[in-house]
Amino acid sequence: MTRSIKLAAVLFAFVPALGFSQGNTVNDSFNKAKQLLERQVYFDHRVTLYCGASFDAKKNVTLPEGFIATKHQKRAEKVEWEHAVAAENFGRAFKEWREGDPVCVNNKGKAYKGRRCAERANQEYRFMQADMYNLYPAIGAVNAARQNYNFQMLPHAKSDFGTCEMKIDGRRAEPPERARGQIARTHLYMAASYPRFRLSNQQRQLMSAWNKMYPVDAWECKRAQRIEKIQKNTNEFVKQPCIEAGLWDQK
């Protein structure tokens, strides 16, 4: 065994002690992940994360009464798949995103970087991007407005979407209460599963608080259980409280 292999084995042995669990290693296609979610996870619970809007099998959204979208109005008609931990917020940990890669050259010979390069050149990034635990249905206009903004409490901001209490202020976003628990447990899972992604102390404190304040419900547990069967890994931040609450099907 070479020295590098021995070192890798030692580091791997310490992963559980450092608080890391296994992330997605099954599917590295973002498009396939969305299809699996649509067909095998959300087929009987077509409801968006932030606004609780229903949508059909063709991604058409029935907007809640009083919903307003002053921007991205066309995108309000369709559901999109939102990364709770924004792709850019973990993507910038990859050199390919920041600087590019020799394989990232278009047909005109021009080099490119960013998300497209990370997706092309790095499988680890593709696994993270396609992790179904981190993907949620959202009204397209809300997804567009949220962008890659971190979640924070914005007590003095008003809703940007009428009766849907999603707030955007500067480069910050505050989700409605109905979404906070799921968002929190997703952030904690991503930080535990992918060493490249690190939560700031402020973000970790907020997510830990939301995790306690907004416990799991039956749908969150069913969603996680379905994803576990497909993706072959576990989000313990959801599974364990679901088991304790008697909401995890033990069959």
PDB file of C-alpha atoms in Angstrom:
ATOM      1  CA  MET A   1       0.000   0.000   0.000  1.00  0.00           C
ATOM      2  CA  THR A   2       1.425   3.385  -0.991  1.00  0.00           C
ATOM      3  CA  ARG A   3       1.812   6.243   1.456  1.00  0.00           C
ATOM      4  CA  SER A   4      -0.952   8.259  -0.277  1.00  0.00           C
ATOM      5  CA  ILE A   5      -3.395   5.360  -0.087  1.00  0.00           C
ATOM      6  CA  LYS A   6      -2.591   4.818   3.597  1.00  0.00           C
ATOM      7  CA  LEU A   7      -3.187   8.520   4.279  1.00  0.00           C
ATOM      8  CA  ALA A   8      -6.516   8.423   2.450  1.00  0.00           C
ATOM      9  CA  ALA A   9      -7.565   5.385   4.494  1.00  0.00           C
ATOM     10  CA  VAL A  10      -6.698   7.172   7.741  1.00  0.00           C
ATOM     11  CA  LEU A  11      -8.633  10.286   6.730  1.00  0.00           C
ATOM     12  CA  PHE A  12     -11.641   8.205   5.696  1.00  0.00           C
ATOM     13  CA  ALA A  13     -11.629   6.471   9.060  1.00  0.00           C
ATOM     14  CA  PHE A  14     -11.937   9.850  10.780  1.00  0.00           C
ATOM     15  CA  VAL A  15     -14.890  11.031   8.669  1.00  0.00           C
ATOM     16  CA  PRO A  16     -17.606   9.913  11.138  1.00  0.00           C
ATOM     17  CA  ALA A  17     -15.745  11.552  14.011  1.00  0.00           C
ATOM     18  CA  LEU A  18     -15.626  14.815  12.072  1.00  0.00           C
ATOM     19  CA  GLY A  19     -19.380  14.700  11.606  1.00  0.00           C
ATOM     20  CA  PHE A  20     -19.471  13.698   7.944  1.00  0.00           C
ATOM     21  CA  SER A  21     -21.790  11.125   6.456  1.00  0.00           C
ATOM     22  CA  GLN A  22     -22.033   9.864   2.922  1.00  0.00           C
ATOM     23  CA  GLY A  23     -23.640  12.102   0.326  1.00  0.00           C
ATOM     24  CA  ASN A  24     -25.010  11.164  -3.070  1.00  0.00           C
ATOM     25  CA  THR A  25     -22.825   8.711  -4.977  1.00  0.00           C
ATOM     26  CA  VAL A  26     -25.515   7.111  -7.146  1.00  0.00           C
ATOM     27  CA  ASN A  27     -26.674   9.688  -9.687  1.00  0.00           C
ATOM     28  CA  ASP A  28     -24.595  12.542 -11.100  1.00  0.00           C
ATOM     29  CA  SER A  29     -27.242  13.874 -13.511  1.00  0.00           C
ATOM     30  CA  PHE A  30     -29.204  16.935 -12.383  1.00  0.00           C
ATOM     31  CA  ASN A  31     -31.853  16.313 -15.047  1.00  0.00           C
ATOM     32  CA  LYS A  32     -32.291  12.701 -13.970  1.00  0.00           C
ATOM     33  CA  ALA A  33     -32.595  13.798 -10.332  1.00  0.00           C
ATOM     34  CA  LYS A  34     -35.444  16.137 -11.250  1.00  0.00           C
ATOM     35  CA  GLN A  35     -37.197  13.392 -13.198  1.00  0.00           C
ATOM     36  CA  LEU A  36     -36.872  10.961 -10.288  1.00  0.00           C
ATOM     37  CA  LEU A  37     -38.274  13.517  -7.881  1.00  0.00           C
ATOM     38  CA  GLU A  38     -41.214  14.253 -10.162  1.00  0.00           C
ATOM     39  CA  ARG A  39     -42.060  10.612 -10.848  1.00  0.00           C
ATOM     40  CA  GLN A  40     -41.058   8.707  -7.718  1.00  0.00           C
ATOM     41  CA  VAL A  41     -41.103  11.185  -4.837  1.00  0.00           C
ATOM     42  CA  TYR A  42     -43.597  14.010  -5.431  1.00  0.00           C
ATOM     43  CA  PHE A  43     -46.094  12.124  -7.618  1.00  0.00           C
ATOM     44  CA  ASP A  44     -48.753  12.198  -4.870  1.00  0.00           C
ATOM     45  CA  HIS A  45     -47.688  15.389  -3.078  1.00  0.00           C
ATOM     46  CA  ARG A  46     -47.230  18.059  -5.738  1.00  0.00           C
ATOM     47  CA  VAL A  47     -46.818  21.014  -3.385  1.00  0.00           C
ATOM     48  CA  THR A  48     -44.098  23.679  -3.514  1.00  0.00           C
ATOM     49  CA  LEU A  49     -41.712  24.247  -0.630  1.00  0.00           C
ATOM     50  CA  TYR A  50     -42.041  27.958   0.050  1.00  0.00           C
ATOM     51  CA  CYS A  51     -45.603  28.876  -0.882  1.00  0.00           C
ATOM     52  CA  GLY A  52     -47.504  25.597  -0.598  1.00  0.00           C
ATOM     53  CA  ALA A  53     -48.733  25.931  -4.185  1.00  0.00           C
ATOM     54  CA  SER A  54     -50.021  22.866  -5.985  1.00  0.00           C
ATOM     55  CA  PHE A  55     -48.696  21.863  -9.390  1.00  0.00           C
ATOM     56  CA  ASP A  56     -49.614  19.196 -11.922  1.00  0.00           C
ATOM     57  CA  ALA A  57     -47.656  16.541 -13.784  1.00  0.00           C
ATOM     58  CA  LYS A  58     -46.828  19.073 -16.515  1.00  0.00           C
ATOM     59  CA  LYS A  59     -45.327  21.482 -13.936  1.00  0.00           C
ATOM     60  CA  ASN A  60     -48.204  23.963 -14.220  1.00  0.00           C
ATOM     61  CA  VAL A  61     -48.683  25.835 -10.944  1.00  0.00           C
ATOM     62  CA  THR A  62     -51.962  26.775  -9.317  1.00  0.00           C
ATOM     63  CA  LEU A  63     -50.964  29.970  -7.540  1.00  0.00           C
ATOM     64  CA  PRO A  64     -52.254  30.526  -4.002  1.00  0.00           C
ATOM     65  CA  GLU A  65     -54.904  33.200  -3.569  1.00  0.00           C
ATOM     66  CA  GLY A  66     -53.197  36.563  -3.066  1.00  0.00           C
ATOM     67  CA  PHE A  67     -49.870  35.476  -4.563  1.00  0.00           C
ATOM     68  CA  ILE A  68     -48.066  38.342  -6.305  1.00  0.00           C
ATOM     69  CA  ALA A  69     -45.002  38.272  -8.557  1.00  0.00           C
ATOM     70  CA  THR A  70     -43.819  41.691  -9.711  1.00  0.00           C
ATOM     71  CA  LYS A  71     -40.826  40.150 -11.497  1.00  0.00           C
ATOM     72  CA  HIS A  72     -40.260  36.931 -13.440  1.00  0.00           C
ATOM     73  CA  GLN A  73     -44.014  36.702 -14.017  1.00  0.00           C
ATOM     74  CA  LYS A  74     -43.800  34.061 -16.735  1.00  0.00           C
ATOM     75  CA  ARG A  75     -41.783  31.839 -14.422  1.00  0.00           C
ATOM     76  CA  ALA A  76     -44.620  32.067 -11.898  1.00  0.00           C
ATOM     77  CA  GLU A  77     -46.658  29.780 -14.136  1.00  0.00           C
ATOM     78  CA  LYS A  78     -44.341  26.781 -13.770  1.00  0.00           C
ATOM     79  CA  VAL A  79     -42.678  24.834 -11.000  1.00  0.00           C
ATOM     80  CA  GLU A  80     -38.867  24.636 -10.933  1.00  0.00           C
ATOM     81  CA  TRP A  81     -36.490  22.548  -8.843  1.00  0.00           C
ATOM     82  CA  GLU A  82     -34.719  24.713  -6.292  1.00  0.00           C
ATOM     83  CA  HIS A  83     -31.460  23.910  -4.500  1.00  0.00           C
ATOM     84  CA  ALA A  84     -32.130  24.733  -0.833  1.00  0.00           C
ATOM     85  CA  VAL A  85     -28.355  25.090  -0.491  1.00  0.00           C
ATOM     86  CA  ALA A  86     -27.786  27.154  -3.614  1.00  0.00           C
ATOM     87  CA  ALA A  87     -25.592  25.511  -6.242  1.00  0.00           C
ATOM     88  CA  GLU A  88     -23.287  28.514  -6.339  1.00  0.00           C
ATOM     89  CA  ASN A  89     -22.799  28.385  -2.578  1.00  0.00           C
ATOM     90  CA  PHE A  90     -21.203  24.951  -2.787  1.00  0.00           C
ATOM     91  CA  GLY A  91     -20.025  25.269  -6.377  1.00  0.00           C
ATOM     92  CA  ARG A  92     -17.497  27.994  -5.623  1.00  0.00           C
ATOM     93  CA  ALA A  93     -15.580  25.464  -3.543  1.00  0.00           C
ATOM     94  CA  PHE A  94     -14.596  23.828  -6.841  1.00  0.00           C
ATOM     95  CA  LYS A  95     -11.634  25.141  -8.799  1.00  0.00           C
ATOM     96  CA  GLU A  96     -13.472  24.472 -12.059  1.00  0.00           C
ATOM     97  CA  TRP A  97     -16.209  26.909 -11.019  1.00  0.00           C
ATOM     98  CA  ARG A  98     -13.761  29.616  -9.945  1.00  0.00           C
ATOM     99  CA  GLU A  99     -11.041  29.268 -12.556  1.00  0.00           C
ATOM    100  CA  GLY A 100     -12.190  26.898 -15.285  1.00  0.00           C
ATOM    101  CA  ASP A 101     -10.556  23.743 -16.592  1.00  0.00           C
ATOM    102  CA  PRO A 102      -8.727  22.717 -19.784  1.00  0.00           C
ATOM    103  CA  VAL A 103     -11.805  20.756 -20.919  1.00  0.00           C
ATOM    104  CA  CYS A 104     -14.038  23.826 -20.563  1.00  0.00           C
ATOM    105  CA  VAL A 105     -13.657  25.326 -24.011  1.00  0.00           C
ATOM    106  CA  ASN A 106     -16.605  25.996 -26.332  1.00  0.00           C
ATOM    107  CA  ASN A 107     -16.771  25.216 -30.045  1.00  0.00           C
ATOM    108  CA  LYS A 108     -15.306  28.630 -30.834  1.00  0.00           C
ATOM    109  CA  GLY A 109     -12.234  27.939 -28.703  1.00  0.00           C
ATOM    110  CA  LYS A 110     -13.257  30.264 -25.885  1.00  0.00           C
ATOM    111  CA  ALA A 111     -12.634  29.085 -22.322  1.00  0.00           C
ATOM    112  CA  TYR A 112     -15.423  29.280 -19.766  1.00  0.00           C
ATOM    113  CA  LYS A 113     -15.835  28.673 -16.049  1.00  0.00           C
ATOM    114  CA  GLY A 114     -18.651  28.749 -13.506  1.00  0.00           C
ATOM    115  CA  ARG A 115     -21.428  26.227 -13.087  1.00  0.00           C
ATOM    116  CA  ARG A 116     -21.218  24.885 -16.638  1.00  0.00           C
ATOM    117  CA  CYS A 117     -17.522  24.089 -16.267  1.00  0.00           C
ATOM    118  CA  ALA A 118     -17.889  22.493 -12.814  1.00  0.00           C
ATOM    119  CA  GLU A 119     -20.705  20.345 -14.168  1.00  0.00           C
ATOM    120  CA  ARG A 120     -18.647  19.222 -17.142  1.00  0.00           C
ATOM    121  CA  ALA A 121     -15.294  18.676 -15.470  1.00  0.00           C
ATOM    122  CA  ASN A 122     -15.957  17.443 -11.932  1.00  0.00           C
ATOM    123  CA  GLN A 123     -18.089  14.439 -11.003  1.00  0.00           C
ATOM    124  CA  GLU A 124     -18.063  15.333  -7.311  1.00  0.00           C
ATOM    125  CA  TYR A 125     -19.762  18.595  -8.191  1.00  0.00           C
ATOM    126  CA  ARG A 126     -22.312  16.739 -10.319  1.00  0.00           C
ATOM    127  CA  PHE A 127     -23.131  14.406  -7.416  1.00  0.00           C
ATOM    128  CA  MET A 128     -23.706  17.414  -5.141  1.00  0.00           C
ATOM    129  CA  GLN A 129     -25.788  19.225  -7.742  1.00  0.00           C
ATOM    130  CA  ALA A 130     -27.973  16.145  -8.239  1.00  0.00           C
ATOM    131  CA  ASP A 131     -28.448  15.320  -4.542  1.00  0.00           C
ATOM    132  CA  MET A 132     -32.209  14.935  -4.222  1.00  0.00           C
ATOM    133  CA  TYR A 133     -32.269  15.774  -0.527  1.00  0.00           C
ATOM    134  CA  ASN A 134     -31.261  19.312  -1.541  1.00  0.00           C
ATOM    135  CA  LEU A 135     -33.853  19.733  -4.316  1.00  0.00           C
ATOM    136  CA  TYR A 136     -37.360  21.093  -3.752  1.00  0.00           C
ATOM    137  CA  PRO A 137     -40.188  22.249  -6.019  1.00  0.00           C
ATOM    138  CA  ALA A 138     -40.673  26.010  -6.033  1.00  0.00           C
ATOM    139  CA  ILE A 139     -42.722  28.492  -8.033  1.00  0.00           C
ATOM    140  CA  GLY A 140     -40.331  29.617 -10.769  1.00  0.00           C
ATOM    141  CA  ALA A 141     -40.635  33.301  -9.880  1.00  0.00           C
ATOM    142  CA  VAL A 142     -39.718  32.577  -6.259  1.00  0.00           C
ATOM    143  CA  ASN A 143     -36.749  30.454  -7.321  1.00  0.00           C
ATOM    144  CA  ALA A 144     -35.580  33.275  -9.602  1.00  0.00           C
ATOM    145  CA  ALA A 145     -35.836  35.892  -6.861  1.00  0.00           C
ATOM    146  CA  ARG A 146     -34.070  33.797  -4.231  1.00  0.00           C
ATOM    147  CA  GLN A 147     -31.028  33.246  -6.512  1.00  0.00           C
ATOM    148  CA  ASN A 148     -28.087  32.112  -4.365  1.00  0.00           C
ATOM    149  CA  TYR A 149     -28.935  34.208  -1.316  1.00  0.00           C
ATOM    150  CA  ASN A 150     -28.340  32.793   2.149  1.00  0.00           C
ATOM    151  CA  PHE A 151     -31.297  32.443   4.469  1.00  0.00           C
ATOM    152  CA  GLN A 152     -31.594  34.848   7.385  1.00  0.00           C
ATOM    153  CA  MET A 153     -34.286  36.348   9.577  1.00  0.00           C
ATOM    154  CA  LEU A 154     -35.520  39.627   8.114  1.00  0.00           C
ATOM    155  CA  PRO A 155     -37.928  40.993  10.737  1.00  0.00           C
ATOM    156  CA  HIS A 156     -38.358  44.385   9.084  1.00  0.00           C
ATOM    157  CA  ALA A 157     -38.821  43.162   5.499  1.00  0.00           C
ATOM    158  CA  LYS A 158     -42.183  42.591   3.839  1.00  0.00           C
ATOM    159  CA  SER A 159     -43.224  39.663   1.714  1.00  0.00           C
ATOM    160  CA  ASP A 160     -42.208  39.951  -1.927  1.00  0.00           C
ATOM    161  CA  PHE A 161     -44.987  37.586  -3.017  1.00  0.00           C
ATOM    162  CA  GLY A 162     -48.170  38.773  -1.376  1.00  0.00           C
ATOM    163  CA  THR A 163     -49.720  36.058   0.743  1.00  0.00           C
ATOM    164  CA  CYS A 164     -46.667  33.827   0.317  1.00  0.00           C
ATOM    165  CA  GLU A 165     -44.384  35.002   3.111  1.00  0.00           C
ATOM    166  CA  MET A 166     -41.126  34.749   1.199  1.00  0.00           C
ATOM    167  CA  LYS A 167     -38.942  37.798   1.825  1.00  0.00           C
ATOM    168  CA  ILE A 168     -36.010  39.034  -0.242  1.00  0.00           C
ATOM    169  CA  ASP A 169     -33.926  41.932   1.047  1.00  0.00           C
ATOM    170  CA  GLY A 170     -30.642  42.822  -0.590  1.00  0.00           C
ATOM    171  CA  ARG A 171     -28.785  39.554  -0.970  1.00  0.00           C
ATOM    172  CA  ARG A 172     -30.678  37.812   1.826  1.00  0.00           C
ATOM    173  CA  ALA A 173     -33.819  35.698   1.935  1.00  0.00           C
ATOM    174  CA  GLU A 174     -36.221  34.689   4.694  1.00  0.00           C
ATOM    175  CA  PRO A 175     -38.418  31.678   3.906  1.00  0.00           C
ATOM    176  CA  PRO A 176     -41.938  31.179   5.271  1.00  0.00           C
ATOM    177  CA  GLU A 177     -42.229  29.229   8.500  1.00  0.00           C
ATOM    178  CA  ARG A 178     -43.646  26.231   6.638  1.00  0.00           C
ATOM    179  CA  ALA A 179     -40.288  25.736   4.886  1.00  0.00           C
ATOM    180  CA  ARG A 180     -37.787  26.504   7.633  1.00  0.00           C
ATOM    181  CA  GLY A 181     -37.476  23.064   9.205  1.00  0.00           C
ATOM    182  CA  GLN A 182     -36.872  21.336   5.870  1.00  0.00           C
ATOM    183  CA  ILE A 183     -34.394  24.022   4.830  1.00  0.00           C
ATOM    184  CA  ALA A 184     -32.530  23.686   8.116  1.00  0.00           C
ATOM    185  CA  ARG A 185     -32.208  19.915   8.009  1.00  0.00           C
ATOM    186  CA  THR A 186     -31.105  20.093   4.384  1.00  0.00           C
ATOM    187  CA  HIS A 187     -28.332  22.575   5.188  1.00  0.00           C
ATOM    188  CA  LEU A 188     -27.140  20.465   8.115  1.00  0.00           C
ATOM    189  CA  TYR A 189     -27.184  17.342   5.929  1.00  0.00           C
ATOM    190  CA  MET A 190     -25.224  18.993   3.116  1.00  0.00           C
ATOM    191  CA  ALA A 191     -22.581  20.279   5.532  1.00  0.00           C
ATOM    192  CA  ALA A 192     -22.279  16.842   7.143  1.00  0.00           C
ATOM    193  CA  SER A 193     -22.176  14.956   3.835  1.00  0.00           C
ATOM    194  CA  TYR A 194     -19.853  17.088   1.713  1.00  0.00           C
ATOM    195  CA  PRO A 195     -16.630  18.382   3.301  1.00  0.00           C
ATOM    196  CA  ARG A 196     -16.309  21.013   0.555  1.00  0.00           C
ATOM    197  CA  PHE A 197     -19.465  22.758   1.772  1.00  0.00           C
ATOM    198  CA  ARG A 198     -19.096  24.627   5.021  1.00  0.00           C
ATOM    199  CA  LEU A 199     -21.713  26.533   6.945  1.00  0.00           C
ATOM    200  CA  SER A 200     -20.642  29.774   8.556  1.00  0.00           C
ATOM    201  CA  ASN A 201     -21.094  29.927  12.318  1.00  0.00           C
ATOM    202  CA  GLN A 202     -24.026  32.275  11.827  1.00  0.00           C
ATOM    203  CA  GLN A 203     -25.714  29.973   9.314  1.00  0.00           C
ATOM    204  CA  ARG A 204     -25.119  26.886  11.456  1.00  0.00           C
ATOM    205  CA  GLN A 205     -26.638  28.594  14.503  1.00  0.00           C
ATOM    206  CA  LEU A 206     -29.705  29.647  12.525  1.00  0.00           C
ATOM    207  CA  MET A 207     -30.190  26.238  10.952  1.00  0.00           C
ATOM    208  CA  SER A 208     -29.752  24.497  14.299  1.00  0.00           C
ATOM    209  CA  ALA A 209     -32.379  26.826  15.798  1.00  0.00           C
ATOM    210  CA  TRP A 210     -34.836  26.228  12.950  1.00  0.00           C
ATOM    211  CA  ASN A 211     -34.239  22.491  13.203  1.00  0.00           C
ATOM    212  CA  LYS A 212     -35.459  22.587  16.811  1.00  0.00           C
ATOM    213  CA  MET A 213     -38.254  25.103  16.282  1.00  0.00           C
ATOM    214  CA  TYR A 214     -39.843  23.427  13.262  1.00  0.00           C
ATOM    215  CA  PRO A 215     -39.939  19.630  13.704  1.00  0.00           C
ATOM    216  CA  VAL A 216     -40.441  17.028  11.001  1.00  0.00           C
ATOM    217  CA  ASP A 217     -43.907  16.215   9.723  1.00  0.00           C
ATOM    218  CA  ALA A 218     -45.338  13.203   7.945  1.00  0.00           C
ATOM    219  CA  TRP A 219     -44.558  14.481   4.436  1.00  0.00           C
ATOM    220  CA  GLU A 220     -40.947  15.369   5.196  1.00  0.00           C
ATOM    221  CA  CYS A 221     -40.461  11.864   6.561  1.00  0.00           C
ATOM    222  CA  LYS A 222     -42.109  10.174   3.586  1.00  0.00           C
ATOM    223  CA  ARG A 223     -40.066  12.333   1.189  1.00  0.00           C
ATOM    224  CA  ALA A 224     -36.794  11.384   2.902  1.00  0.00           C
ATOM    225  CA  GLN A 225     -37.718   7.719   2.972  1.00  0.00           C
ATOM    226  CA  ARG A 226     -38.453   7.707  -0.760  1.00  0.00           C
ATOM    227  CA  ILE A 227     -35.213   9.520  -1.564  1.00  0.00           C
ATOM    228  CA  GLU A 228     -33.240   7.092   0.604  1.00  0.00           C
ATOM    229  CA  LYS A 229     -34.548   4.154  -1.428  1.00  0.00           C
ATOM    230  CA  ILE A 230     -33.542   5.805  -4.700  1.00  0.00           C
ATOM    231  CA  GLN A 231     -30.283   7.502  -3.725  1.00  0.00           C
ATOM    232  CA  LYS A 232     -29.071   4.807  -1.300  1.00  0.00           C
ATOM    233  CA  ASN A 233     -27.898   7.200   1.427  1.00  0.00           C
ATOM    234  CA  THR A 234     -29.499   8.673   4.522  1.00  0.00           C
ATOM    235  CA  ASN A 235     -30.271  12.144   5.797  1.00  0.00           C
ATOM    236  CA  GLU A 236     -29.967  11.405   9.497  1.00  0.00           C
ATOM    237  CA  PHE A 237     -31.117  14.912  10.385  1.00  0.00           C
ATOM    238  CA  VAL A 238     -34.530  13.860   9.078  1.00  0.00           C
ATOM    239  CA  LYS A 239     -34.572  10.104   9.592  1.00  0.00           C
ATOM    240  CA  GLN A 240     -33.759  10.002  13.297  1.00  0.00           C
ATOM    241  CA  PRO A 241     -36.430  12.500  14.417  1.00  0.00           C
ATOM    242  CA  CYS A 242     -38.909  10.769  12.086  1.00  0.00           C
ATOM    243  CA  ILE A 243     -38.220   7.437  13.788  1.00  0.00           C
ATOM    244  CA  GLU A 244     -38.578   9.059  17.203  1.00  0.00           C
ATOM    245  CA  ALA A 245     -41.898  10.618  16.168  1.00  0.00           C
ATOM    246  CA  GLY A 246     -43.192   7.309  14.771  1.00  0.00           C
ATOM    247  CA  LEU A 247     -43.340   8.775  11.251  1.00  0.00           C
ATOM    248  CA  TRP A 248     -40.817   6.452   9.582  1.00  0.00           C
ATOM    249  CA  ASP A 249     -42.208   3.337   7.922  1.00  0.00           C
ATOM    250  CA  GLN A 250     -40.177   0.478   9.387  1.00  0.00           C
ATOM    251  CA  LYS A 251     -41.345  -2.096   6.820  1.00  0.00           C
TER     252      LYS A 251
END
